[in-house]
Short mmCIF file of C-alpha atoms and ligand atoms in Angstrom, two decimals:
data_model
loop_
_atom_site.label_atom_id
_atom_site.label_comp_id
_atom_site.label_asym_id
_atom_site.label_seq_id
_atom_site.Cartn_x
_atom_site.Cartn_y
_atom_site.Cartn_z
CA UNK Z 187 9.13 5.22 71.95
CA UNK Z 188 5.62 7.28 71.70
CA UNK Z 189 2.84 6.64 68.86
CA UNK Z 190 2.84 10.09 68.82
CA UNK Z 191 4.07 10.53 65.72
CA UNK Z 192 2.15 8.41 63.62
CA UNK Z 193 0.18 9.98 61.17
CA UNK Z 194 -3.57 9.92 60.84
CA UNK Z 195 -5.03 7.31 58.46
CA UNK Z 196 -1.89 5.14 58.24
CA UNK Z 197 -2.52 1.39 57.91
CA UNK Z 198 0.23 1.21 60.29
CA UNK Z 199 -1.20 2.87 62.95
CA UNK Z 200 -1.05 1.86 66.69
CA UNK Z 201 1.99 -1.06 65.18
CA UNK Z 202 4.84 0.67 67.27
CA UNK Z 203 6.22 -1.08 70.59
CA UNK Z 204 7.78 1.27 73.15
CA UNK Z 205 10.61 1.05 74.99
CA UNK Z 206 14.13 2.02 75.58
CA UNK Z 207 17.09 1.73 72.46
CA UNK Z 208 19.55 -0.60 72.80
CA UNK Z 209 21.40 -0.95 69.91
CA UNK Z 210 19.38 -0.45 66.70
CA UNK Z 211 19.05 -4.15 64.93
CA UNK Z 212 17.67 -5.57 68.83
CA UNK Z 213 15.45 -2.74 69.29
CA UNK Z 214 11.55 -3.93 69.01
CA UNK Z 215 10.74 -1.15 66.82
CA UNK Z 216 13.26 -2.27 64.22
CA UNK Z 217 12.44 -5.73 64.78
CA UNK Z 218 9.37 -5.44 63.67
CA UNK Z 219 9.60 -2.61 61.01
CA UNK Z 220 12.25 -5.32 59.76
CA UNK Z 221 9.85 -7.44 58.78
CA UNK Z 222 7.87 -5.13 57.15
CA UNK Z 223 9.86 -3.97 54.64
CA UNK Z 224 11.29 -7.31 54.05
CA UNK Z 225 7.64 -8.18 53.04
CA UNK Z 226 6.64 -5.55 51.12
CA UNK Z 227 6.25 -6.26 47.48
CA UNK Z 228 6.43 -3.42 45.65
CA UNK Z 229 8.26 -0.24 45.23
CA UNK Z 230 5.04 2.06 46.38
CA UNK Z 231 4.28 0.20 49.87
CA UNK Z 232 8.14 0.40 50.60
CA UNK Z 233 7.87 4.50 49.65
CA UNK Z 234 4.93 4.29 52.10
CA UNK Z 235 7.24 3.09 54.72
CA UNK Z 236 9.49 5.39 54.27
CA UNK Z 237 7.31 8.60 54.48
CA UNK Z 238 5.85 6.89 57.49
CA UNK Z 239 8.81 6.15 59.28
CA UNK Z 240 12.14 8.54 58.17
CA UNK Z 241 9.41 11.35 56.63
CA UNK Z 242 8.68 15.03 58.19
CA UNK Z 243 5.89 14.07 60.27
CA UNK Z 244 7.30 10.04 60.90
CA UNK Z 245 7.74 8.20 63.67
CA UNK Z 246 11.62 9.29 64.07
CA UNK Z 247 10.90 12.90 63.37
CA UNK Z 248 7.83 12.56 66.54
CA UNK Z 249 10.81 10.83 68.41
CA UNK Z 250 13.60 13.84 67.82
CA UNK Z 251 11.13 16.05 69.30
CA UNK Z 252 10.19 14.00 72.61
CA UNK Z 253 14.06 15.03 72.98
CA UNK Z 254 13.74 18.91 74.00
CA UNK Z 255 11.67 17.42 77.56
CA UNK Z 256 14.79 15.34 78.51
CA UNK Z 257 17.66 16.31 80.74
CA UNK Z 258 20.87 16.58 79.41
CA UNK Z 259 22.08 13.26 79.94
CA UNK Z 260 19.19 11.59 78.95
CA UNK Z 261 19.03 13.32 75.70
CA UNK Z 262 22.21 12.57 74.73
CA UNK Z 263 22.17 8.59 74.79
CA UNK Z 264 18.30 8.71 73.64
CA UNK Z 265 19.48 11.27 70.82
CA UNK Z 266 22.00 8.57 70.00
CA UNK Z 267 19.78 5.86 70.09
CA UNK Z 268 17.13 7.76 67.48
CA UNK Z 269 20.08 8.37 65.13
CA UNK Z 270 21.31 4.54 65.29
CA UNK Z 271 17.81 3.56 64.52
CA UNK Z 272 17.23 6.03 61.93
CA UNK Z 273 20.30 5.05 59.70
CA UNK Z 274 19.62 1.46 60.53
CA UNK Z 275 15.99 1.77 59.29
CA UNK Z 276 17.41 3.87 56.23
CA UNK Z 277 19.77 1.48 55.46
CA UNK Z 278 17.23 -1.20 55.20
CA UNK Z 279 15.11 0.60 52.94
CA UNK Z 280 17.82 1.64 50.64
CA UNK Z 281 18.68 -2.36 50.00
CA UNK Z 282 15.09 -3.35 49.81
CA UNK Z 283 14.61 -0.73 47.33
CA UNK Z 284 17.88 -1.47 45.16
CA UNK Z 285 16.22 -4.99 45.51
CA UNK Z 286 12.82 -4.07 44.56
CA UNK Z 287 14.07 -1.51 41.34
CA UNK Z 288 15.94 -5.05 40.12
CA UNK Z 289 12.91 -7.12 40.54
CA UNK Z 290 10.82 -4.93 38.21
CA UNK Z 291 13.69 -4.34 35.67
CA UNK Z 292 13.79 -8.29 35.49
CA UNK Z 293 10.15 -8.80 35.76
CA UNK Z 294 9.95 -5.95 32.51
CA UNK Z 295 12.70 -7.55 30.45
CA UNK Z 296 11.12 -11.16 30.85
CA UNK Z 297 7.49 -10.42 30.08
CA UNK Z 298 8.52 -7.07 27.88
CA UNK Z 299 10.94 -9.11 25.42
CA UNK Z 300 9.96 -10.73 22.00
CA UNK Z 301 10.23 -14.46 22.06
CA UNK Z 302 11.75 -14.95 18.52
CA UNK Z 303 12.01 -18.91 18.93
CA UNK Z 304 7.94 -18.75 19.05
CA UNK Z 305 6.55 -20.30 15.85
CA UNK Z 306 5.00 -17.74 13.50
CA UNK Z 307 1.14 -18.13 13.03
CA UNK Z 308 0.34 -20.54 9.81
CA UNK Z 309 -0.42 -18.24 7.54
CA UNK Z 310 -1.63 -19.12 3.67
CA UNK Z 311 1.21 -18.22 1.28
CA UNK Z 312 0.32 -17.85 -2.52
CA UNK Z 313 2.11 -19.60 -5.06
CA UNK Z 314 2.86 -18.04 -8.35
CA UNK Z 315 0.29 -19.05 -11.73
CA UNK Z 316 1.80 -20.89 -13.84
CA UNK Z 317 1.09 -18.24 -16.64
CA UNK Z 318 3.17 -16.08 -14.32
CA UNK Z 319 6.09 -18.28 -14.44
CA UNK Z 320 6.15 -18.76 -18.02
CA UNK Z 321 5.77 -15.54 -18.82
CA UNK Z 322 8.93 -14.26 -16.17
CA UNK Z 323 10.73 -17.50 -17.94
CA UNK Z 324 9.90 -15.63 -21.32
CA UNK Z 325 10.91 -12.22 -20.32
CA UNK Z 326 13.98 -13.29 -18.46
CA UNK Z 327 14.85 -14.80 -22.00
CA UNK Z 328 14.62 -11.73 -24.04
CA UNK Z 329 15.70 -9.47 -22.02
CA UNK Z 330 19.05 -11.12 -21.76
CA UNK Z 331 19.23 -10.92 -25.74
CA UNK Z 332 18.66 -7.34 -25.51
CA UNK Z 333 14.90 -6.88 -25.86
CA UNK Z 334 12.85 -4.11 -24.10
CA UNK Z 335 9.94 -5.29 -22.25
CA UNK Z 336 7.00 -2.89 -23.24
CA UNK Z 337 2.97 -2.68 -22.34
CA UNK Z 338 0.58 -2.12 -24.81
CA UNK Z 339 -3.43 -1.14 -24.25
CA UNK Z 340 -5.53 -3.39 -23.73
CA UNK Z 341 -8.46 -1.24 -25.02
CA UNK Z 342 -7.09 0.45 -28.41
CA UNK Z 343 -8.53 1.30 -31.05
CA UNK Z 344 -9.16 0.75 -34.78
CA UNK Z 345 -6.48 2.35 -35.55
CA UNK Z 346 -3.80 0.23 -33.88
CA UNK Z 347 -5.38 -2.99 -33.85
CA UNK Z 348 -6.20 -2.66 -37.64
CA UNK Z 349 -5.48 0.28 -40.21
CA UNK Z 350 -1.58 0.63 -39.15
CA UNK Z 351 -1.05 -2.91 -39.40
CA UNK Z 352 -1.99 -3.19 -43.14
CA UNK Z 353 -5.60 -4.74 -42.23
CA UNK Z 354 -7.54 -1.59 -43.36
CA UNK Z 355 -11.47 -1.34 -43.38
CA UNK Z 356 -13.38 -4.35 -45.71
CA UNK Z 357 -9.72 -6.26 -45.70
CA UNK Z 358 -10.57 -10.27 -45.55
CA UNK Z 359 -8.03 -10.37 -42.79
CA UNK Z 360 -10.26 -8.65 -40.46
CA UNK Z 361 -13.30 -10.81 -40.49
CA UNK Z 362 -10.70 -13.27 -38.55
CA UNK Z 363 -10.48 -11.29 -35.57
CA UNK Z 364 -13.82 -11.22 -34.03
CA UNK Z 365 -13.87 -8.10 -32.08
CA UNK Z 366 -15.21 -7.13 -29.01
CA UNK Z 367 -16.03 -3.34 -29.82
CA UNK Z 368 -16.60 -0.86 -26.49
CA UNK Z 369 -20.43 -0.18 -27.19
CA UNK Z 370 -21.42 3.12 -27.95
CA UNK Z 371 -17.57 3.85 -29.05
CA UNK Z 372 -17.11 1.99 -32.42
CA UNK Z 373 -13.84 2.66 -33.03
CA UNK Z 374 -12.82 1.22 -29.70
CA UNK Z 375 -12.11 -2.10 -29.13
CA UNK Z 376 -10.33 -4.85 -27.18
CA UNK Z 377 -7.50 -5.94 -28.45
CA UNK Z 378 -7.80 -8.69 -30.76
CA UNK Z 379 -3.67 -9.22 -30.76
CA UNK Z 380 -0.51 -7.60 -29.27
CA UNK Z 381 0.41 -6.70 -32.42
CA UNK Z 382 -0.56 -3.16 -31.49
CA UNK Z 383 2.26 -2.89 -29.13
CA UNK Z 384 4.28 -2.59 -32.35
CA UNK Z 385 2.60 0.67 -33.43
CA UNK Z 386 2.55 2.16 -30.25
CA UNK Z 387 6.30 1.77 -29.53
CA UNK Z 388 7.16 3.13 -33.05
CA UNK Z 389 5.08 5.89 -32.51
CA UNK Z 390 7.43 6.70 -29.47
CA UNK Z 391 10.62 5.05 -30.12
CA UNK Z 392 12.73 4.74 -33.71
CA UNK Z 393 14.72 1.91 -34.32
CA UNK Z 394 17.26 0.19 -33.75
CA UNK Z 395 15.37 -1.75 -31.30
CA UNK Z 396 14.02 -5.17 -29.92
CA UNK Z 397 11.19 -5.31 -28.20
CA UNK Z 398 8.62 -7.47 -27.07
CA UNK Z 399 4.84 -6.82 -25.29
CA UNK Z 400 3.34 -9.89 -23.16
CA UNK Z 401 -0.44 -8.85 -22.49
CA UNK Z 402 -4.17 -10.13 -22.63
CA UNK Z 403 -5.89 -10.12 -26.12
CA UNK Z 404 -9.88 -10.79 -26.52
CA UNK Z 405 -11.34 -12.64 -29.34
CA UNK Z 406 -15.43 -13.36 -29.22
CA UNK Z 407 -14.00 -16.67 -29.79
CA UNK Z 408 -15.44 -20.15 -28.24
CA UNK Z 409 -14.89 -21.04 -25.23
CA UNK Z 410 -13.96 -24.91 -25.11
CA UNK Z 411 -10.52 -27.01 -24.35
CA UNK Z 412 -9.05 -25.01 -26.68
CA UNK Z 413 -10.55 -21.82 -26.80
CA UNK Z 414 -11.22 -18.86 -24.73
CA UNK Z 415 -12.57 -15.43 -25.28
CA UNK Z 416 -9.58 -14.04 -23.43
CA UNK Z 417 -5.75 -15.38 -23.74
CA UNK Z 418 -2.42 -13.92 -23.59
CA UNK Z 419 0.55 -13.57 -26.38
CA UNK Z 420 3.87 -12.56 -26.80
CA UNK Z 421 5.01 -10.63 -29.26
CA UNK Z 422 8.30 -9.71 -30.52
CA UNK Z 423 9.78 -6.81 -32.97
CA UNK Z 424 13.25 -6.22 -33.86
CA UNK Z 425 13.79 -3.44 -36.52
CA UNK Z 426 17.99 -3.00 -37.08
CA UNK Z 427 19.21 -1.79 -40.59
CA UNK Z 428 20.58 -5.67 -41.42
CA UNK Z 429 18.37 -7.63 -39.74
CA UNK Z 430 16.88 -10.84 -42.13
CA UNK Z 431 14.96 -13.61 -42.34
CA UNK Z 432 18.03 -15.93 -41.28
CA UNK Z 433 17.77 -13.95 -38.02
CA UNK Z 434 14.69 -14.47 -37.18
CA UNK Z 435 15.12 -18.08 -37.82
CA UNK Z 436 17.36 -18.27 -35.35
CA UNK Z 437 16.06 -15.94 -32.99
CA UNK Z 438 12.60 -18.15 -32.83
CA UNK Z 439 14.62 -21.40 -32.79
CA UNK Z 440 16.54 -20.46 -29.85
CA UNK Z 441 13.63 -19.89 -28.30
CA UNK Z 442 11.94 -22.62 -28.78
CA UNK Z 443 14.89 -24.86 -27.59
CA UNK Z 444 15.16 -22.37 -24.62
CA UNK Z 445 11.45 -22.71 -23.61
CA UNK Z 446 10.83 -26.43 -24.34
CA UNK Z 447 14.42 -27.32 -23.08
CA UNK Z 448 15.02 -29.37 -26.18
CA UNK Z 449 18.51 -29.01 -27.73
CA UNK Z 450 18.46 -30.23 -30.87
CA UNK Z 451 14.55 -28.97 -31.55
CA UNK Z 452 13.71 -29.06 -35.28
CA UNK Z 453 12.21 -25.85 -36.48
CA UNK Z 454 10.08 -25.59 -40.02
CA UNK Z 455 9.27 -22.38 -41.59
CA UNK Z 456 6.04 -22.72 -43.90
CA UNK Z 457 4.59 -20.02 -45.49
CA UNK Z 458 1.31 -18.10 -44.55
CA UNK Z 459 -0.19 -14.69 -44.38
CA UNK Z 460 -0.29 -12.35 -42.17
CA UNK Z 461 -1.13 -8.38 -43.42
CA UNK Z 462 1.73 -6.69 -41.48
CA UNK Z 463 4.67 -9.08 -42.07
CA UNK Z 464 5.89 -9.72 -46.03
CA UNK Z 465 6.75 -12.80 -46.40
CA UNK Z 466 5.21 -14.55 -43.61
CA UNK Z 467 5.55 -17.76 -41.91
CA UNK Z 468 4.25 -20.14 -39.13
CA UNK Z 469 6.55 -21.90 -37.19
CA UNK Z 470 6.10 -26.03 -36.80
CA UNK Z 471 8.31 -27.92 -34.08
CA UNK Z 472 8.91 -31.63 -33.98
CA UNK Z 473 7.29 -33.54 -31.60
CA UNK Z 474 6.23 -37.34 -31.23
CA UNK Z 475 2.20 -38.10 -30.67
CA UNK Z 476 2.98 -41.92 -29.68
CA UNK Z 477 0.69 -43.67 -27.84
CA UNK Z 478 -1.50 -40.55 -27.23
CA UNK Z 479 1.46 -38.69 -25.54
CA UNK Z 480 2.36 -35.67 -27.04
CA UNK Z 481 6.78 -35.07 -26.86
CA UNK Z 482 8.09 -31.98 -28.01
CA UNK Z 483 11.51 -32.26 -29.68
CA UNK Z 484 11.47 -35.93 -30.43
CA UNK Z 485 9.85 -37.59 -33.41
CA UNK Z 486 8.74 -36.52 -37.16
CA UNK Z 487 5.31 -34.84 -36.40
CA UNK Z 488 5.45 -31.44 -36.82
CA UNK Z 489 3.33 -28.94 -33.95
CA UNK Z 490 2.34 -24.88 -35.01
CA UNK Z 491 3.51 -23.06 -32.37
CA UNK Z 492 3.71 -19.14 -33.79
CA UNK Z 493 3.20 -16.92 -36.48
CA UNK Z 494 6.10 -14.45 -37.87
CA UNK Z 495 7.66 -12.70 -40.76
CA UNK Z 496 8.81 -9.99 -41.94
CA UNK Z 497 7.77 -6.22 -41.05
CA UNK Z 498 5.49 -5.46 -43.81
CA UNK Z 499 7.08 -2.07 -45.81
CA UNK Z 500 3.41 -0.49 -45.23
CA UNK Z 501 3.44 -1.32 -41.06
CA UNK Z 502 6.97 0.94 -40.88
CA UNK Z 503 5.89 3.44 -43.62
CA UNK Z 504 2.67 3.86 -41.45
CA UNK Z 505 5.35 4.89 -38.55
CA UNK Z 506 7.20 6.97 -39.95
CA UNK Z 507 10.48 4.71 -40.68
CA UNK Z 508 12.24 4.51 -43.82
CA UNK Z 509 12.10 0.67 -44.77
CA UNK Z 510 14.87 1.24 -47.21
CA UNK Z 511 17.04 2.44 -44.27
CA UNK Z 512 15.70 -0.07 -41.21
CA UNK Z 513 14.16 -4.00 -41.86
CA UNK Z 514 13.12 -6.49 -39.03
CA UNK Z 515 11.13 -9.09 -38.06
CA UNK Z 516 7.98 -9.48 -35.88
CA UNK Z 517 6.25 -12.94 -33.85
CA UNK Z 518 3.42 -13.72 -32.40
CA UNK Z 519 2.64 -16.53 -30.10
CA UNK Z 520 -0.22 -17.73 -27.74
CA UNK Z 521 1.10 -17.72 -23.98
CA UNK Z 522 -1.55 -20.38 -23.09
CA UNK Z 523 -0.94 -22.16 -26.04
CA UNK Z 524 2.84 -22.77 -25.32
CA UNK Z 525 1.82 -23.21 -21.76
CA UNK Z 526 0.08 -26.11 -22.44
CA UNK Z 527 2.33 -27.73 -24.69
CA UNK Z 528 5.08 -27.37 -22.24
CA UNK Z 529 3.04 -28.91 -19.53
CA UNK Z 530 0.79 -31.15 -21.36
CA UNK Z 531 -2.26 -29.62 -20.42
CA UNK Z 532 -5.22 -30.88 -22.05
CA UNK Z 533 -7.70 -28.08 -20.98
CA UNK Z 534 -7.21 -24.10 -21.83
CA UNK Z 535 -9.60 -23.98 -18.61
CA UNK Z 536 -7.83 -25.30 -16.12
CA UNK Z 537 -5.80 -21.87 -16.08
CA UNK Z 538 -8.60 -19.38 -15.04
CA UNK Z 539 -10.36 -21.78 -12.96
CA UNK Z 540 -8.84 -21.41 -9.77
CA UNK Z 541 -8.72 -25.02 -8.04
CA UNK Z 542 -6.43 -24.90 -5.44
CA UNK Z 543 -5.37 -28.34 -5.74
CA UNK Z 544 -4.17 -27.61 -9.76
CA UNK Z 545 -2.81 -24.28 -8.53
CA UNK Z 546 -1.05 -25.91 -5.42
CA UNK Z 547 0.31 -28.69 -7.96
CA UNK Z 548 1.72 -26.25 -10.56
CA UNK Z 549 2.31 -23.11 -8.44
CA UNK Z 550 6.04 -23.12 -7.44
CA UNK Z 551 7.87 -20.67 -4.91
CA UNK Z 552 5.86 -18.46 -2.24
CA UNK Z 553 4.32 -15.24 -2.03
CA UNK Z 554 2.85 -13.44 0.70
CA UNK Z 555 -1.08 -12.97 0.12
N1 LIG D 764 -0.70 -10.97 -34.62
C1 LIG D 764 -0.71 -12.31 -35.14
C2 LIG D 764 -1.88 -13.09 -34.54
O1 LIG D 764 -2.47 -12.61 -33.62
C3 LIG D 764 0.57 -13.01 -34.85
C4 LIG D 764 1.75 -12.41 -35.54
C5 LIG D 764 2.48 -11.42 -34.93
C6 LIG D 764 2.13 -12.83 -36.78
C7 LIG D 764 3.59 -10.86 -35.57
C8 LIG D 764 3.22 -12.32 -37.44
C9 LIG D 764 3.94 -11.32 -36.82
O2 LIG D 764 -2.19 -14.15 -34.97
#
């Protein structure tokens, strides 16, 4: 067989052997093409091949032609011989290409597919506060009795911090609360207690109802163990038409046996003052102080834990409710306050300072960061 054909450029150029056909698989020219494509490596070389060998201007086309200058005879056992070799070198290519196509595929599934048994990347997970968790213990509480949960503002004003809860302008009461006022807005202010949550939902909402507002409240306050400017509190309202002191006993008892696990919790009701409840009370638990440990539930020493009473006639008057027709109670409580009780912890501080060891110790579950 003739070069002839080759084309120009080819890197396989000046490779063919000549000589005579015997049968395809013996003949020199498959021999060695044989090899190649057995070699080749990838999909494009073996299309390469191809082109060079079965394509318009390949090496079997150049042979076909060499055909026309033959006699008879010999052109039809050399015409023979072409075709053998042709489908012989076709044949090889189609298998080395089915072979090749099945290489890749498994090659693209292997380094293509997610390895889900690799270990994720240690990542830092948050834990939840422990304010967080006592106040989602809290609100899991109420809301199962029935209690909205609802947000107050945390800048108010006058208004609903004082004048609509019975503390009007030059009333005693309000020297206690010492206000942060928004400068250059004096009737604005930072809530001094979530007692305005009250007004605003009975501006919006008539009774029946049970609410109660968790939020921050600001007092210029000290800040020492037990002190800060800032704190949270809870605070509860529930205004039905036959609601009385006896339930808010044992609304505020239950809770207190709820939150400080303590089933047979002693409760004391002793009178106080507060301008928007009539009467008014502070509730005292039990607890035991013995050898410097403080135990809630246990012993005859008595521990303040909230303030409470009565909606004062003025407070619903003030909001448009009858207080003939509807009656209630309302309670106030320091969330740090319980916090620490619960958890004996002798600084207010430790909350807002951020150690990670303290919130690593008291932090429970995870949360993404
Ligand atoms: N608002 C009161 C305080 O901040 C607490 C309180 C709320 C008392 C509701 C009685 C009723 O101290």
């Amino acid at each position: 067989m003739s070069s002839s054909g080759l084309p120009r450029g080819s890197k396989y150029k000046n490779r063919v052997s000549s000589g005579s056909f015997m049968t395809a698989s013996t003949y020199p020219l498959c021999q060695e093409w044989k090899q190649k494509v057995e070699n080749c490596l990838h999909l494009s070389e073996l299309e390469e091949i191809r082109v060079h060998l079965l394509g318009k201007s390949g090496l079997i086309t150049a042979e076909l032609k060499t055909l026309g200058q033959l006699s008879h005879e010999e052109r039809k056992t050399k015409g023979s011989e072409i075709n053998a070799v042709r489908d012989y070198l076709s044949s090889l290519l189609t298998h080395k290409k089915s072979e090749l196509e099945q290489k890749a595929l498994e090659f693209r599934l292997t380094t293509e597919a997610l390895d889900i048994t690799l270990p994720i990347r240690p990542e830092k997970k948050g834990k939840l506060h422990l304010l967080t968790q006592v106040i989602q213990d809290i609100q899991n509480y109420f809301r199962d009795l029935g209690f909205q949960i609802v947000e107050g503002h945390e800048i108010d004003d006058d208004y609903h911090n004082f004048d609509a809860l019975n503390i009007p302008a030059h009333h005693p009461a309000r020297q206690n609360h010492d206000t942060f006022y928004i400068k250059d807005h004096p009737l604005r202010l930072l809530r001094t207690h979530t007692s305005t949550a009250q007004i605003r939902t009975l501006e919006t909402q008539k009774p029946p109802l049970r609410i109660i507002s968790i939020g921050r409240v600001y007092r210029s306050d000290a800040l020492d163990a037990t002190h800060t400017p800032m704190f949270h509190q809870l605070e509860g309202l529930v205004l039905e038409k036959n609601t009385h002191m006896g339930h808010l006993k044992g609304c505020l008892t239950d809770f207190c046996r709820h939150f400080f696990n303590v089933d047979d919790i002693k409760a004391r009701f002793r009178p106080s003052f507060f301008p928007f409840t009539e009467p008014s009370g502070e509730l005292d638990i039990n607890c035991s102080r013995e050898d410097g440990q403080l135990k809630i539930g246990i012993g005859n020493n008595w521990m303040e834990i909230l303030g409470c009473g009565m909606v004062h006639p003025n407070v619903l008057k003030n909001c448009d409710i009858n207080p003939d027709e509807y009656q209630g109670f309302a309670f106030g409580v320091g969330i740090e306050r319980l916090t620490m009780l619960k958890y004996r912890l002798p600084d207010i501080r430790a909350l807002y300072e951020s150690d990670e060891r303290w919130l690593n110790h008291y932090g429970v579950g995870s949360v993404a960061l």
